[in-house]
Coordinates of C-alpha atoms and ligand atoms in Angstrom, one line a residue:
M1 CA 134.2 124.1 91.2
Q2 CA 136.2 125.8 94.0
G3 CA 135.3 127.1 97.4
I4 CA 132.3 124.8 98.0
V5 CA 131.1 124.2 101.6
V6 CA 128.6 121.4 102.1
I7 CA 126.6 121.8 105.3
K8 CA 124.7 118.8 106.6
C9 CA 121.9 120.0 108.8
G10 CA 120.8 117.3 111.2
G11 CA 117.1 116.6 111.7
S12 CA 118.1 116.3 115.3
T13 CA 118.8 120.0 115.6
M14 CA 116.3 121.4 113.1
D15 CA 113.9 122.8 115.7
Q16 CA 116.8 124.5 117.5
L17 CA 118.5 126.2 114.6
P18 CA 118.4 130.0 115.4
D19 CA 117.8 132.7 112.8
S20 CA 121.4 133.7 113.3
F21 CA 122.6 130.3 111.9
F22 CA 120.7 131.0 108.6
Q23 CA 121.9 134.6 108.6
A24 CA 125.5 133.3 108.8
I25 CA 124.8 131.1 105.7
A26 CA 123.4 134.2 103.9
K27 CA 126.6 136.1 104.9
L28 CA 128.8 133.3 103.6
Q29 CA 126.8 133.2 100.4
Q30 CA 127.1 137.0 99.9
E31 CA 130.9 136.7 100.5
G32 CA 131.1 134.4 97.5
K33 CA 131.2 131.0 99.3
Q34 CA 129.3 128.3 97.4
I35 CA 127.1 126.7 100.1
V36 CA 125.3 123.4 99.6
I37 CA 122.9 122.1 102.2
V38 CA 122.0 118.5 102.7
H39 CA 119.5 117.8 105.5
G40 CA 118.2 115.0 107.7
G41 CA 114.8 114.9 109.4
G42 CA 115.0 112.1 112.0
P43 CA 112.7 113.5 114.7
A44 CA 110.1 114.8 112.3
I45 CA 110.0 111.4 110.5
N46 CA 109.6 109.6 113.8
S47 CA 106.8 111.9 114.9
M48 CA 104.9 111.3 111.7
L49 CA 105.6 107.5 111.9
D50 CA 104.1 107.7 115.4
R51 CA 100.9 109.4 114.0
V52 CA 100.5 106.5 111.5
Q53 CA 101.4 104.0 114.2
I54 CA 104.7 102.7 112.8
T55 CA 107.5 102.1 115.3
P56 CA 110.8 103.4 114.1
Q57 CA 113.6 100.9 114.0
F58 CA 117.3 101.4 113.6
V59 CA 120.3 99.2 113.1
D60 CA 123.7 100.8 113.8
G61 CA 122.1 104.2 113.4
L62 CA 120.5 103.4 110.1
R63 CA 116.7 103.5 109.7
V64 CA 115.0 100.2 108.8
T65 CA 112.7 101.4 105.9
C66 CA 109.6 99.4 105.0
E67 CA 107.4 100.6 102.1
D68 CA 105.1 102.7 104.4
T69 CA 108.1 104.2 106.2
L70 CA 109.6 105.1 102.8
R71 CA 106.5 107.1 101.9
V72 CA 106.7 109.0 105.2
V73 CA 110.4 109.6 104.8
E74 CA 109.8 111.0 101.3
M75 CA 106.9 113.1 102.4
I76 CA 108.7 114.6 105.4
L77 CA 112.2 115.1 103.8
C78 CA 111.2 116.3 100.3
G79 CA 108.1 118.1 101.6
S80 CA 108.1 119.7 105.1
I81 CA 111.7 119.8 106.1
N82 CA 113.1 120.8 102.7
K83 CA 110.6 123.6 102.3
L84 CA 111.1 124.7 105.9
L85 CA 114.8 125.1 105.3
V86 CA 114.2 127.0 102.0
R87 CA 111.8 129.4 103.9
R88 CA 114.2 130.0 106.8
L89 CA 117.1 130.7 104.4
T90 CA 114.9 133.0 102.4
Q91 CA 113.9 134.9 105.5
A92 CA 117.6 135.2 106.4
G93 CA 118.3 136.8 103.1
A94 CA 119.9 133.8 101.3
K95 CA 118.6 132.5 98.0
A96 CA 117.7 128.9 98.3
W97 CA 116.4 126.2 96.0
G98 CA 115.1 122.9 97.3
V99 CA 115.5 119.6 95.5
S100 CA 116.0 115.9 96.5
G101 CA 118.5 113.4 95.4
I102 CA 115.9 111.9 93.1
D103 CA 115.8 115.1 91.0
G104 CA 118.1 114.9 88.1
Q105 CA 119.3 111.6 89.5
T106 CA 121.6 113.5 91.8
L107 CA 121.8 110.5 94.1
V108 CA 121.7 107.1 92.3
A109 CA 121.6 104.1 94.6
Q110 CA 121.1 100.4 94.6
K111 CA 119.2 98.6 97.3
T112 CA 121.4 97.6 100.2
S113 CA 122.0 93.9 100.8
K114 CA 121.7 94.6 104.5
P115 CA 118.3 93.7 106.1
L116 CA 117.2 97.4 106.2
G117 CA 114.4 97.4 103.5
W118 CA 114.2 100.3 101.1
V119 CA 117.6 101.8 102.0
G120 CA 120.0 102.6 99.2
E121 CA 123.7 102.4 98.9
I122 CA 124.9 105.3 96.7
T123 CA 126.5 104.2 93.5
K124 CA 126.7 107.7 91.9
A125 CA 126.4 111.3 93.0
D126 CA 125.8 113.6 90.0
T127 CA 126.7 117.2 90.5
A128 CA 124.8 118.6 87.5
I129 CA 121.8 119.9 89.5
P130 CA 123.6 121.3 92.5
A131 CA 126.2 122.9 90.2
A132 CA 123.5 124.5 88.1
I133 CA 121.7 125.8 91.2
L134 CA 125.0 127.2 92.5
E135 CA 125.6 128.8 89.1
K136 CA 122.3 130.6 89.3
G137 CA 123.3 132.0 92.7
Y138 CA 121.1 129.9 94.9
V139 CA 122.0 127.5 97.8
P140 CA 120.9 124.0 96.8
V141 CA 119.0 122.4 99.7
I142 CA 119.0 118.7 99.1
A143 CA 116.8 116.0 100.7
P144 CA 118.6 112.7 101.0
L145 CA 116.3 110.5 98.9
S146 CA 117.9 108.5 96.1
V147 CA 116.7 106.8 93.0
S148 CA 117.6 103.6 91.1
D149 CA 119.5 103.8 87.9
N150 CA 116.4 103.0 85.9
G151 CA 114.3 105.6 87.8
V152 CA 111.8 103.0 89.1
D153 CA 112.6 102.8 92.8
T154 CA 113.2 105.4 95.6
Y155 CA 115.6 104.6 98.4
N156 CA 116.1 106.1 101.7
V157 CA 119.7 107.2 102.4
N158 CA 121.1 108.3 105.7
A159 CA 121.6 112.1 105.4
D160 CA 125.2 112.0 106.5
V161 CA 126.0 109.4 103.9
A162 CA 124.2 111.5 101.3
A163 CA 126.1 114.7 102.4
G164 CA 129.4 112.9 102.2
A165 CA 128.8 111.6 98.7
I166 CA 127.7 115.0 97.5
A167 CA 130.6 116.8 99.1
A168 CA 133.0 114.3 97.5
A169 CA 131.4 114.6 94.0
L170 CA 131.6 118.4 94.3
S171 CA 135.2 118.2 95.6
A172 CA 134.1 120.4 98.5
E173 CA 136.7 122.2 100.6
K174 CA 134.7 121.6 103.7
L175 CA 131.9 119.3 104.9
I176 CA 130.3 120.7 108.1
M177 CA 128.1 118.2 109.9
V178 CA 125.7 120.2 112.1
T179 CA 124.1 118.2 114.8
D180 CA 122.5 118.3 118.3
V181 CA 125.8 117.7 120.1
P182 CA 129.0 120.0 120.1
G183 CA 131.0 117.2 118.5
I184 CA 132.1 113.7 119.3
M185 CA 131.8 113.4 123.1
R186 CA 134.0 111.0 125.2
P187 CA 133.3 110.1 128.8
Q188 CA 136.0 111.1 131.3
A189 CA 137.2 109.3 134.5
D190 CA 135.2 111.8 136.6
G191 CA 131.9 110.9 134.8
T192 CA 131.7 114.1 132.7
K193 CA 131.9 114.1 128.9
E194 CA 134.5 116.0 127.0
I195 CA 134.5 117.0 123.4
V196 CA 137.1 115.3 121.2
A197 CA 138.7 118.1 119.3
Q198 CA 140.4 115.9 116.6
T199 CA 140.0 112.3 115.8
S200 CA 141.2 109.8 113.2
T201 CA 140.3 106.5 111.6
E202 CA 141.9 104.2 114.2
E203 CA 140.6 106.2 117.2
I204 CA 137.1 106.3 115.6
Q205 CA 137.2 102.5 115.2
A206 CA 138.2 102.1 118.8
M207 CA 135.5 104.4 120.0
I208 CA 132.8 102.4 118.0
E209 CA 134.1 99.1 119.5
A210 CA 134.1 100.6 123.0
Q211 CA 130.5 101.9 122.4
I212 CA 131.5 105.4 123.0
I213 CA 130.3 106.2 119.5
T214 CA 126.8 104.7 119.0
G215 CA 123.6 105.3 117.1
G216 CA 123.4 108.1 114.6
M217 CA 127.1 109.0 115.3
I218 CA 128.2 105.8 113.6
P219 CA 127.1 106.6 110.0
K220 CA 128.2 110.2 110.6
V221 CA 131.8 109.3 111.3
Q222 CA 131.9 106.7 108.6
A223 CA 130.5 109.2 106.1
A224 CA 133.1 111.7 107.3
L225 CA 136.0 109.3 106.7
D226 CA 134.6 108.3 103.3
A227 CA 134.3 112.0 102.3
L228 CA 138.0 112.6 103.3
G229 CA 139.0 109.5 101.4
Q230 CA 137.4 110.9 98.3
G231 CA 139.1 114.2 98.4
V232 CA 137.1 116.5 100.7
N233 CA 139.7 118.7 102.5
Q234 CA 138.1 119.0 105.9
V235 CA 135.2 117.5 107.8
V236 CA 133.9 119.0 111.1
I237 CA 131.1 117.8 113.4
C238 CA 129.6 120.8 115.3
R239 CA 126.5 122.5 116.7
G240 CA 124.1 124.5 114.6
T241 CA 125.1 128.0 115.8
A242 CA 126.3 130.9 113.8
E243 CA 129.5 131.0 116.0
D244 CA 130.3 127.3 115.2
L245 CA 129.5 127.7 111.5
L246 CA 131.5 130.9 111.0
G247 CA 134.3 129.6 113.3
V248 CA 134.8 126.5 111.1
C249 CA 134.8 128.7 108.0
T250 CA 137.5 131.0 109.4
G251 CA 139.7 128.1 110.6
E252 CA 139.0 128.3 114.3
T253 CA 139.0 125.1 116.4
V254 CA 135.4 124.2 116.7
G255 CA 133.6 120.9 117.3
T256 CA 135.3 117.7 116.2
T257 CA 137.6 117.7 113.2
V258 CA 137.8 114.2 111.6
R259 CA 141.0 113.2 110.1
M260 CA 141.9 110.1 108.1
N261 CA 144.8 109.2 110.4
V262 CA 147.0 110.9 112.9
N263 CA 149.8 111.8 110.5
H264 CA 147.5 113.0 107.7
A265 CA 148.0 116.5 106.6
N266 CA 144.3 117.4 106.6
Ligands
LIG1 N1 130.3 109.7 121.2 C1 129.2 110.4 120.8 N2 129.3 111.8 120.9 C2 128.3 112.5 120.5 N3 127.1 112.0 120.1 C3 126.9 110.7 120.1 C4 128.0 109.8 120.4 N4 127.6 108.6 120.2 C5 126.3 108.6 119.8 N5 125.9 109.9 119.7 C6 124.6 110.3 119.3 O1 124.6 110.7 118.0 C7 123.5 111.7 117.9 C8 123.6 112.5 116.6 O2 123.2 111.7 115.5 P1 121.7 111.7 114.9 O3 121.7 110.8 113.7 O4 120.8 111.4 116.0 O5 121.5 113.2 114.5 P2 121.7 113.9 113.2 O6 122.5 113.1 112.2 O7 122.2 115.3 113.5 O8 120.2 114.1 112.6 P3 119.5 113.3 111.4 O9 119.9 111.8 111.5 O10 118.0 113.5 111.6 O11 120.0 113.9 110.2 C9 123.6 112.5 119.1 O12 122.4 113.2 119.5 C10 124.0 111.4 120.1 O13 122.8 110.9 120.8
LIG2 MG1 121.8 111.1 111.7

């Protein structure tokens, strides 16, 4: 399928997304762009974990997921956040259809060997359901839960990793990672932070080692590089504003563009 734009909506910025952001998605859809949304839900998950007295734990930006945490993750992502996004898109005039990676085995995973509990490593992203939803003229809104090959187990997957896998499977032309920062930020000598307009594999590695890139930005840049390696044309990390979203789609310099290496043609 051609002209697919995957938008990863960070849970970090969910509360701040203005109506105009969703209206921009509706506009792109009406212009014939095939939009797919994959969403996170970090803060909403943390707030529900707090209510049930579980302390959130992260290792390199990935959530440690015990059985009780998994139930909360599933409830918040497949329930509240997924339906909130469908409602907001509907209000903005877009047609939206919410599913999770479990539905139709869109995201098949196996349990990670890392000590993270019920976290999955994606082994297969199946495009049948998102493609069918696009075909019907709706925006698929995908919650990043995954399922084992035999359908028995549910796994939590970082939303950036899920978005990267779905963008790659759909051969998306763009993966836009919408988050609560304008892009990758780098501290300057004068103590201020500046946005990195373009970055590449080597520089990203150096920024992780120097602890300039930390926390949730680590899986984000890794998922960005993986998606580029699997044929996605362009990956941009930016804010959730209509200006940024439409700017990326019209080829303006917005946020941080991730490239595989400095000489790469992307
Ligand atoms: N160099 C950096 N530049 C910008 N942000 C950074 C950097 N290093 C770490 N971060 C952190 O990464 C965060 C974004 O990742 P985070 O996982 O928190 O949000 P998200 O992926 O948008 O939401 P969710 O995980 O809920 O889907 C930023 O809010 C910031 O705190
Ligand atoms: Mg994140």
